[in-house]
Tab-separated table of C-alpha atoms and ligand atoms in Angstrom:
chain	number	residue	atom	x	y	z
S	69	MET	CA	26.876	-132.489	179.835
S	70	PRO	CA	25.669	-132.929	176.358
S	71	THR	CA	25.665	-129.512	174.617
S	72	THR	CA	22.796	-128.462	172.369
S	73	ALA	CA	23.692	-126.322	169.323
S	74	VAL	CA	21.587	-122.995	169.983
S	75	SER	CA	21.076	-121.193	166.614
S	76	ASP	CA	19.053	-118.418	167.688
S	77	VAL	CA	18.121	-117.391	171.085
S	78	ARG	CA	16.777	-113.945	170.287
S	79	SER	CA	13.348	-113.068	171.657
S	80	ASP	CA	10.585	-111.910	169.010
S	81	ARG	CA	10.832	-108.436	169.909
S	82	LEU	CA	14.535	-108.388	169.298
S	83	LYS	CA	14.066	-110.120	165.877
S	84	ALA	CA	11.450	-107.604	165.185
S	85	LEU	CA	13.820	-104.649	165.464
S	86	PRO	CA	14.686	-103.279	161.950
S	87	PRO	CA	17.952	-104.847	160.286
S	88	PHE	CA	21.349	-103.109	160.714
S	89	LEU	CA	22.132	-102.196	157.276
S	90	PHE	CA	25.546	-101.071	157.856
S	91	ASP	CA	27.309	-104.698	158.581
S	92	GLU	CA	28.861	-105.065	155.159
S	93	ILE	CA	30.078	-101.627	155.404
S	94	ASP	CA	31.535	-102.136	158.502
S	95	ARG	CA	33.202	-105.342	157.685
S	96	LYS	CA	34.823	-103.776	154.692
S	97	LYS	CA	35.985	-100.876	156.717
S	98	ARG	CA	37.836	-103.234	159.205
S	99	GLU	CA	39.285	-105.431	156.327
S	100	ARG	CA	40.908	-102.225	154.555
S	101	ILE	CA	42.183	-101.199	157.917
S	102	ALA	CA	43.568	-104.409	158.746
S	103	ALA	CA	45.126	-104.494	155.239
S	104	GLY	CA	47.030	-101.207	156.348
S	105	ALA	CA	44.925	-98.871	154.258
S	106	ASP	CA	44.899	-95.277	155.400
S	107	VAL	CA	40.797	-95.112	156.283
S	108	ILE	CA	39.063	-91.710	156.728
S	109	ASN	CA	36.206	-92.442	158.759
S	110	LEU	CA	33.202	-89.912	158.115
S	111	GLY	CA	30.763	-92.308	159.576
S	112	VAL	CA	31.290	-92.051	163.361
S	113	GLY	CA	29.082	-89.500	165.124
S	114	ASP	CA	31.278	-89.167	167.923
S	115	PRO	CA	33.371	-85.972	168.906
S	116	ASP	CA	37.219	-86.176	168.286
S	117	LYS	CA	38.329	-83.953	171.074
S	118	GLN	CA	38.520	-84.332	174.824
S	119	THR	CA	35.988	-83.266	177.251
S	120	PRO	CA	36.684	-79.747	178.632
S	121	GLU	CA	39.212	-79.764	181.496
S	122	PHE	CA	36.979	-77.838	183.860
S	123	ILE	CA	34.617	-80.727	183.636
S	124	VAL	CA	37.008	-83.386	184.252
S	125	GLN	CA	38.236	-81.435	187.195
S	126	ALA	CA	34.741	-81.480	188.577
S	127	MET	CA	34.556	-85.352	188.179
S	128	ASP	CA	37.820	-85.806	189.880
S	129	ARG	CA	36.779	-83.861	192.981
S	130	SER	CA	33.130	-85.577	193.195
S	131	MET	CA	34.237	-89.060	192.517
S	132	ARG	CA	36.313	-89.153	195.714
S	133	GLU	CA	33.273	-88.397	197.708
S	134	LEU	CA	31.703	-91.130	199.567
S	135	VAL	CA	28.324	-89.995	198.874
S	136	ASN	CA	29.131	-90.336	195.350
S	137	GLN	CA	30.336	-93.613	195.227
S	138	GLN	CA	26.987	-94.833	196.595
S	139	TYR	CA	23.711	-95.708	194.657
S	140	PRO	CA	22.736	-92.507	192.780
S	141	ALA	CA	19.486	-90.730	194.002
S	142	VAL	CA	16.323	-92.552	192.221
S	143	GLY	CA	13.492	-90.567	191.191
S	144	GLY	CA	14.750	-88.133	188.466
S	145	GLY	CA	18.426	-87.523	189.394
S	146	LEU	CA	20.501	-85.178	191.872
S	147	GLY	CA	18.964	-82.105	192.737
S	148	VAL	CA	22.199	-80.346	191.830
S	149	PHE	CA	22.188	-81.644	188.289
S	150	ARG	CA	18.236	-80.965	187.958
S	151	GLN	CA	18.844	-77.384	189.144
S	152	SER	CA	21.622	-76.721	186.478
S	153	CYS	CA	19.268	-78.386	183.770
S	154	ALA	CA	16.765	-75.752	184.840
S	155	ARG	CA	19.357	-72.748	184.835
S	156	PHE	CA	20.363	-74.091	181.410
S	157	MET	CA	16.800	-74.052	180.311
S	158	GLN	CA	16.311	-70.400	181.512
S	159	ARG	CA	19.650	-69.011	180.423
S	160	ARG	CA	19.790	-70.724	176.880
S	161	PHE	CA	16.072	-70.655	176.154
S	162	GLY	CA	14.101	-68.277	178.346
S	163	VAL	CA	12.048	-71.235	179.532
S	164	THR	CA	11.255	-71.530	183.498
S	165	VAL	CA	10.952	-75.069	184.959
S	166	ASP	CA	10.970	-76.247	188.231
S	167	PRO	CA	13.976	-78.654	188.502
S	168	MET	CA	12.315	-81.526	190.639
S	169	LYS	CA	8.965	-81.426	188.775
S	170	HIS	CA	9.925	-80.899	185.191
S	171	ILE	CA	13.379	-82.741	184.546
S	172	VAL	CA	14.620	-86.288	184.854
S	173	CYS	CA	18.188	-87.265	184.455
S	174	CYS	CA	18.961	-89.979	181.852
S	175	ILE	CA	21.966	-92.132	181.100
S	176	GLY	CA	22.313	-90.139	177.958
S	177	SER	CA	19.251	-89.008	176.033
S	178	LYS	CA	19.035	-92.292	174.364
S	179	ASP	CA	18.201	-93.966	177.497
S	180	GLY	CA	15.211	-91.525	177.934
S	181	ILE	CA	14.448	-91.870	174.207
S	182	ALA	CA	14.310	-95.489	174.474
S	183	HIS	CA	12.312	-95.858	177.550
S	184	LEU	CA	9.560	-93.163	176.883
S	185	PRO	CA	7.175	-95.721	175.276
S	186	TRP	CA	7.541	-97.838	178.157
S	187	ALA	CA	6.492	-95.175	180.371
S	188	VAL	CA	3.302	-93.807	178.279
S	189	THR	CA	2.230	-96.578	176.035
S	190	ASN	CA	0.556	-99.802	176.001
S	191	PRO	CA	1.206	-103.058	173.738
S	192	GLY	CA	-0.421	-101.922	170.249
S	193	ASP	CA	-0.412	-98.335	170.495
S	194	LEU	CA	0.767	-96.102	167.919
S	195	VAL	CA	3.962	-94.143	167.399
S	196	LEU	CA	4.615	-91.801	164.982
S	197	VAL	CA	8.136	-91.688	163.587
S	198	PRO	CA	9.599	-89.241	161.119
S	199	ASP	CA	11.094	-90.755	158.048
S	200	PRO	CA	14.103	-90.565	157.931
S	201	ALA	CA	15.047	-90.592	161.547
S	202	TYR	CA	17.687	-91.594	164.153
S	203	PRO	CA	16.641	-95.372	164.500
S	204	VAL	CA	16.150	-95.273	168.194
S	205	TYR	CA	12.535	-93.713	167.806
S	206	GLU	CA	11.499	-96.944	166.028
S	207	ILE	CA	13.751	-99.301	168.047
S	208	GLY	CA	12.198	-98.079	171.585
S	209	SER	CA	8.525	-98.367	170.241
S	210	VAL	CA	9.229	-101.838	168.692
S	211	LEU	CA	10.607	-102.996	171.996
S	212	ALA	CA	7.580	-101.823	173.991
S	213	HIS	CA	5.506	-103.548	171.449
S	214	CYS	CA	3.995	-100.757	169.636
S	215	ARG	CA	2.987	-100.332	166.186
S	216	VAL	CA	5.086	-97.637	164.216
S	217	HIS	CA	3.610	-95.250	161.649
S	218	LYS	CA	6.315	-93.429	159.454
S	219	LEU	CA	5.680	-89.539	158.839
S	220	PRO	CA	7.106	-88.637	155.430
S	221	ALA	CA	9.869	-86.155	156.222
S	222	GLY	CA	11.605	-85.934	152.894
S	223	ARG	CA	13.352	-83.402	150.917
S	224	GLU	CA	10.098	-81.704	149.335
S	225	SER	CA	8.820	-80.795	152.921
S	226	GLY	CA	12.382	-79.526	154.171
S	227	TRP	CA	12.986	-82.764	155.900
S	228	LYS	CA	9.904	-82.062	157.900
S	229	PRO	CA	6.729	-83.888	158.686
S	230	ASP	CA	3.606	-82.187	157.840
S	231	PHE	CA	1.194	-82.253	160.658
S	232	ALA	CA	-1.555	-80.869	158.858
S	233	SER	CA	-1.542	-83.979	156.476
S	234	ILE	CA	-1.466	-86.750	159.198
S	235	PRO	CA	-4.964	-88.923	158.501
S	236	GLY	CA	-7.409	-88.172	161.286
S	237	ALA	CA	-7.374	-91.746	162.426
S	238	VAL	CA	-3.769	-92.003	162.588
S	239	SER	CA	-3.682	-88.724	164.632
S	240	GLN	CA	-6.543	-89.957	167.082
S	241	ALA	CA	-4.679	-93.284	167.427
S	242	ALA	CA	-1.201	-91.914	168.200
S	243	ARG	CA	0.200	-91.984	171.505
S	244	ILE	CA	3.716	-90.190	170.877
S	245	CYS	CA	4.921	-88.248	168.116
S	246	TRP	CA	8.781	-87.868	167.559
S	247	VAL	CA	10.584	-84.725	166.131
S	248	ASN	CA	14.479	-84.275	166.131
S	249	TYR	CA	15.849	-80.907	165.114
S	250	PRO	CA	18.888	-80.315	164.487
S	251	SER	CA	18.347	-83.614	162.614
S	252	ASN	CA	20.278	-86.669	162.533
S	253	PRO	CA	20.842	-87.586	159.769
S	254	THR	CA	19.377	-84.874	157.556
S	255	ALA	CA	20.939	-81.961	159.304
S	256	ALA	CA	17.829	-79.804	158.911
S	257	SER	CA	16.762	-77.039	161.660
S	258	ALA	CA	13.443	-76.208	162.936
S	259	ASP	CA	12.204	-72.809	163.970
S	260	VAL	CA	9.612	-71.976	166.713
S	261	GLY	CA	6.927	-71.998	163.899
S	262	PHE	CA	7.214	-75.676	163.462
S	263	TYR	CA	6.841	-76.504	167.095
S	264	GLU	CA	3.742	-74.286	167.105
S	265	ARG	CA	2.276	-76.388	164.336
S	266	LEU	CA	3.489	-79.478	166.183
S	267	LEU	CA	1.743	-78.499	169.533
S	268	GLU	CA	-1.274	-77.425	167.747
S	269	TRP	CA	-1.849	-80.577	166.167
S	270	ASN	CA	-0.965	-82.428	169.325
S	271	GLY	CA	-3.323	-80.357	171.186
S	272	SER	CA	-6.110	-81.411	168.766
S	273	THR	CA	-5.456	-85.155	169.374
S	274	TRP	CA	-6.716	-85.051	173.123
S	275	ARG	CA	-10.116	-85.811	174.032
S	276	ALA	CA	-12.219	-83.395	175.872
S	277	ASP	CA	-12.002	-85.108	179.006
S	278	GLY	CA	-7.901	-85.559	178.647
S	279	SER	CA	-8.126	-89.227	178.699
S	280	ARG	CA	-6.354	-89.825	175.564
S	281	GLY	CA	-3.927	-87.956	173.393
S	282	CYS	CA	-0.512	-87.828	171.778
S	283	VAL	CA	2.804	-87.047	173.705
S	284	ALA	CA	4.874	-84.519	171.553
S	285	ALA	CA	8.342	-85.960	171.847
S	286	SER	CA	11.213	-83.630	170.747
S	287	ASP	CA	14.884	-84.828	170.669
S	288	VAL	CA	17.272	-81.660	170.689
S	289	ALA	CA	20.654	-83.686	171.238
S	290	TYR	CA	22.370	-81.401	168.916
S	291	SER	CA	21.021	-77.979	170.054
S	292	GLU	CA	24.125	-76.505	171.118
S	293	LEU	CA	26.174	-77.423	167.832
S	294	TYR	CA	25.184	-74.262	165.631
S	295	PHE	CA	26.667	-72.424	162.963
S	296	GLU	CA	24.023	-69.605	162.420
S	297	ASP	CA	20.944	-69.124	163.998
S	298	LYS	CA	20.847	-71.015	167.755
S	299	PRO	CA	18.279	-73.978	167.735
S	300	VAL	CA	15.288	-73.403	169.749
S	301	SER	CA	13.391	-75.364	172.322
S	302	MET	CA	9.875	-76.820	171.864
S	303	TRP	CA	9.215	-75.078	174.997
S	304	GLN	CA	9.587	-71.731	173.533
S	305	ALA	CA	6.360	-72.424	171.270
S	306	ARG	CA	3.780	-69.707	172.198
S	307	ASN	CA	1.242	-72.423	172.350
S	308	ALA	CA	3.512	-74.549	174.875
S	309	SER	CA	2.913	-74.634	178.575
S	310	ILE	CA	5.062	-77.061	180.483
S	311	ASP	CA	2.252	-77.805	183.148
S	312	GLU	CA	-0.466	-78.349	180.464
S	313	THR	CA	1.316	-79.293	177.338
S	314	MET	CA	1.675	-83.093	176.718
S	315	GLY	CA	5.276	-82.900	175.641
S	316	ILE	CA	8.850	-83.918	176.637
S	317	GLU	CA	12.105	-82.779	175.222
S	318	PHE	CA	15.294	-84.771	175.254
S	319	HIS	CA	18.652	-82.941	175.797
S	320	SER	CA	22.207	-84.371	175.543
S	321	LEU	CA	25.534	-83.463	177.042
S	322	SER	CA	27.215	-85.831	174.751
S	323	LYS	CA	27.943	-83.947	171.751
S	324	THR	CA	27.805	-80.127	173.239
S	325	PHE	CA	30.691	-80.978	175.910
S	326	ASN	CA	32.391	-84.032	174.088
S	327	MET	CA	31.083	-86.480	176.683
S	328	THR	CA	29.647	-89.377	174.431
S	329	GLY	CA	31.205	-92.017	176.832
S	330	TRP	CA	30.088	-90.245	180.174
S	331	ARG	CA	26.384	-91.189	179.411
S	332	ILE	CA	24.299	-88.279	180.691
S	333	GLY	CA	21.544	-86.067	179.527
S	334	PHE	CA	18.054	-85.068	180.590
S	335	ALA	CA	14.459	-84.668	179.575
S	336	VAL	CA	12.321	-81.544	180.504
S	337	GLY	CA	8.659	-81.905	180.217
S	338	HIS	CA	5.094	-82.161	181.598
S	339	PRO	CA	5.287	-83.248	185.250
S	340	ALA	CA	2.973	-86.431	184.576
S	341	ILE	CA	5.273	-87.550	181.600
S	342	ILE	CA	8.537	-87.010	183.615
S	343	SER	CA	7.268	-88.914	186.548
S	344	ALA	CA	6.198	-91.866	184.298
S	345	LEU	CA	9.834	-91.876	182.726
S	346	ALA	CA	11.428	-91.497	185.933
S	347	GLY	CA	9.059	-94.392	187.351
S	348	ILE	CA	10.474	-96.745	184.746
S	349	LYS	CA	13.889	-95.968	184.920
S	350	ALA	CA	13.692	-96.256	189.099
S	351	ASN	CA	12.834	-100.072	188.035
S	352	VAL	CA	15.155	-100.719	185.263
S	353	ASP	CA	18.387	-98.963	186.225
S	354	SER	CA	19.677	-96.825	189.161
S	355	GLY	CA	20.414	-93.796	187.652
S	356	VAL	CA	23.679	-92.200	186.568
S	357	PHE	CA	26.610	-92.112	188.552
S	358	ASN	CA	26.366	-89.231	191.122
S	359	ALA	CA	29.871	-87.856	190.216
S	360	ILE	CA	28.948	-87.945	186.632
S	361	GLN	CA	25.614	-85.595	187.669
S	362	VAL	CA	28.014	-83.188	189.645
S	363	ALA	CA	30.330	-83.039	186.756
S	364	GLY	CA	27.335	-82.796	184.249
S	365	ALA	CA	25.802	-79.812	186.460
S	366	ALA	CA	29.195	-78.155	186.241
S	367	ALA	CA	29.198	-78.627	182.517
S	368	LEU	CA	25.558	-77.086	182.083
S	369	ASP	CA	26.382	-74.273	184.014
S	370	ARG	CA	29.114	-73.221	181.738
S	371	PHE	CA	27.190	-73.959	178.349
S	372	ASP	CA	28.618	-70.782	176.882
S	373	ASP	CA	32.204	-71.672	177.946
S	374	ALA	CA	34.826	-70.757	175.333
S	375	ALA	CA	35.685	-74.504	175.101
S	376	VAL	CA	32.059	-75.067	173.705
S	377	GLN	CA	32.488	-72.090	171.426
S	378	ALA	CA	35.813	-73.563	170.122
S	379	MET	CA	34.108	-76.774	169.302
S	380	ARG	CA	31.416	-74.926	167.058
S	381	ASP	CA	34.075	-73.069	165.702
S	382	LEU	CA	36.041	-76.157	164.543
S	383	TYR	CA	32.909	-77.639	163.109
S	384	ARG	CA	32.078	-74.585	161.173
S	385	LYS	CA	35.471	-74.753	159.739
S	386	ARG	CA	35.117	-78.314	158.965
S	387	ARG	CA	31.768	-78.002	157.392
S	388	ASP	CA	33.054	-74.937	155.171
S	389	VAL	CA	35.687	-77.385	153.959
S	390	ILE	CA	33.364	-80.291	153.059
S	391	VAL	CA	30.417	-78.699	151.726
S	392	PRO	CA	31.920	-76.468	148.780
S	393	ALA	CA	34.260	-79.500	148.122
S	394	LEU	CA	31.203	-81.755	147.679
S	395	ARG	CA	29.573	-79.164	145.452
S	396	ALA	CA	32.435	-78.831	143.443
S	397	ILE	CA	32.409	-82.394	142.483
S	398	GLY	CA	28.620	-82.146	141.534
S	399	CYS	CA	27.046	-83.276	144.908
S	400	GLU	CA	23.604	-81.520	146.095
S	401	VAL	CA	24.093	-80.265	149.473
S	402	ASP	CA	22.389	-77.820	151.846
S	403	ASN	CA	24.772	-75.919	154.003
S	404	PRO	CA	23.764	-77.047	157.427
S	405	GLY	CA	22.913	-74.282	159.955
S	406	ALA	CA	23.394	-76.546	162.935
S	407	GLY	CA	24.193	-80.218	164.094
S	408	PHE	CA	26.788	-82.600	163.631
S	409	PHE	CA	26.320	-83.795	160.120
S	410	VAL	CA	26.391	-82.896	156.421
S	411	TRP	CA	23.676	-84.651	154.450
S	412	ALA	CA	24.330	-84.821	150.798
S	413	ARG	CA	23.078	-86.201	147.400
S	414	THR	CA	25.055	-88.810	145.767
S	415	PRO	CA	27.102	-88.034	142.593
S	416	LEU	CA	25.366	-88.879	139.546
S	417	GLY	CA	25.870	-92.431	138.252
S	418	LYS	CA	26.457	-93.895	134.744
S	419	ASP	CA	22.716	-93.920	134.369
S	420	GLY	CA	22.509	-89.914	134.942
S	421	ARG	CA	20.876	-90.542	138.205
S	422	PRO	CA	21.904	-89.756	141.702
S	423	MET	CA	23.819	-93.278	142.660
S	424	ASP	CA	21.972	-95.604	145.121
S	425	SER	CA	23.829	-94.581	148.392
S	426	MET	CA	24.634	-98.367	149.400
S	427	ALA	CA	26.524	-98.774	146.307
S	428	PHE	CA	28.241	-95.385	146.505
S	429	ALA	CA	29.382	-95.982	150.023
S	430	ALA	CA	30.533	-99.456	149.073
S	431	LYS	CA	32.482	-97.945	146.185
S	432	LEU	CA	33.871	-95.096	148.076
S	433	LEU	CA	35.174	-97.451	150.517
S	434	GLU	CA	36.752	-99.967	148.042
S	435	GLN	CA	38.118	-97.237	145.933
S	436	GLY	CA	38.630	-94.390	148.108
S	437	ASP	CA	39.415	-95.798	151.742
S	438	THR	CA	36.630	-93.361	153.015
S	439	VAL	CA	33.683	-94.308	155.120
S	440	VAL	CA	30.232	-92.396	155.097
S	441	VAL	CA	26.799	-93.757	156.053
S	442	PRO	CA	24.596	-94.449	153.364
S	443	GLY	CA	21.081	-92.512	153.637
S	444	ALA	CA	19.236	-95.847	152.557
S	445	GLY	CA	20.374	-97.168	155.899
S	446	PHE	CA	17.987	-94.842	157.615
S	447	SER	CA	15.031	-94.868	155.269
S	448	PRO	CA	14.040	-95.194	151.259
S	449	ALA	CA	13.965	-91.698	151.492
S	450	GLY	CA	17.428	-91.498	152.017
S	451	ARG	CA	18.041	-93.788	149.029
S	452	ASP	CA	20.368	-91.286	147.157
S	453	TYR	CA	21.850	-89.480	150.147
S	454	PHE	CA	24.732	-89.943	152.389
S	455	ARG	CA	25.766	-88.644	155.999
S	456	ILE	CA	29.208	-87.311	156.920
S	457	ALA	CA	29.831	-86.353	160.454
S	458	LEU	CA	32.052	-83.353	161.115
S	459	THR	CA	34.404	-85.351	163.493
S	460	VAL	CA	37.665	-85.218	161.276
S	461	GLU	CA	40.252	-82.568	160.886
S	462	ALA	CA	39.646	-80.330	158.097
S	463	GLU	CA	42.849	-81.293	156.196
S	464	ARG	CA	41.160	-84.772	156.326
S	465	MET	CA	37.931	-83.574	155.217
S	466	ALA	CA	39.558	-82.084	152.092
S	467	GLU	CA	41.485	-85.426	151.550
S	468	ALA	CA	38.148	-87.158	151.594
S	469	ALA	CA	36.507	-84.950	149.151
S	470	ASP	CA	39.397	-85.314	146.997
S	471	ARG	CA	39.206	-89.056	147.050
S	472	ILE	CA	35.541	-88.777	146.132
S	473	ARG	CA	36.321	-86.597	143.214
S	474	ARG	CA	38.943	-88.942	141.976
S	475	ILE	CA	36.762	-91.816	141.627
S	476	ASN	CA	34.804	-92.459	138.223
S	477	TRP	CA	31.314	-93.020	139.550
B	1212	PLP	C1	19.402	-87.570	167.203
B	1212	PLP	C2	20.028	-88.069	168.189
B	1212	PLP	N1	19.532	-88.134	169.453
B	1212	PLP	C3	19.915	-88.754	170.678
B	1212	PLP	C4	21.309	-89.271	170.583
B	1212	PLP	C5	21.671	-90.054	171.739
B	1212	PLP	O1	22.702	-89.363	172.234
B	1212	PLP	P1	23.253	-89.620	173.735
B	1212	PLP	O2	22.481	-90.734	174.228
B	1212	PLP	O3	24.657	-89.950	173.782
B	1212	PLP	O4	22.772	-88.485	174.641
B	1212	PLP	C6	21.928	-89.395	169.302
B	1212	PLP	C7	23.447	-89.987	169.280
B	1212	PLP	O5	23.895	-90.180	168.230
B	1212	PLP	C8	21.457	-88.570	168.371
B	1212	PLP	O6	21.795	-88.748	167.079
């Protein structure tokens, strides 16, 4: 058979995705590791500790049952998992929901986030994405052939979009508006007032006959990693009503319970949106392995377990090492009250300006064997910022800060 040289098989929609800007840093990291360097990786947002034992044991028991080895329940997930989600919403946020109407189980929150546009938009519809933001809001929209409008959410506005300043025509055309607090990458948090402003604006986008409007989509994947005030749910807003407000909120078990590899999360929202998302999922995947749902239910029922508190304490200890160390070397940084990340301004370069984050990250890897994520990879608004994940031990954090200090920027 003659072979044809195939240069690029990618679809237009795949080619339309924003470029992955970390390839170069990734390549250099692998080179340094292969050369035997002691690389400190502050880039990966993946917990460095094991899933708590009680969850592993629940999995061990449930995976042996035949019913759990068969296709998972379609249509939103197992009742036992959804009931735990509802109890979690009640106990943690004081929000009452109906497990079968308001909750859908997801293969990690990323699955739900990426598929939401398939469920509630048509090609050409407009999706509002904060800038900077976790890239999947834009990626899911582009894959569903939506247009993306970036909402400035920079330092001046506390890393939050200002809904009152969205032009009327944009508000009227928008079909989804994403928000994410505690934020990846900016580590900013939001209070109930923020969600009340979001829902007030969102309500104003609906026509009187209810025929068209925007879905408020909130991602709270980091809600349980807090050091100061507990993050809130959009559903706590005084103007929120789960059966009337066009909103959906995404939760994740990944970081709370060190379960990133298990792939389980859930969405809680208006019944019509939940049912639309469940409809897409029923057609493209067959849900999360039942045994993982049973283990996930056990996890959520113990969201206040000592093991979860211990993780918060550990991340706080690491934060309390890296933030002062970065300040001591002249990096501007807000002490994050929640989340998984520290978002810091780059040190001043030779021209007296904060360095370009790409150049900073590259030099830090070359001369300090330390990986950070350049803010420019998220947005031009992140040009002079870098992101650190709190996923290495405090001593290594201190060593990383020392390596930054020793470099002549
Ligand atoms: C802001 C944010 N949302 C959602 C996710 C997806 O998490 P998962 O799919 O593991 O629930 C991540 C993962 O890094 C994230 O940073």
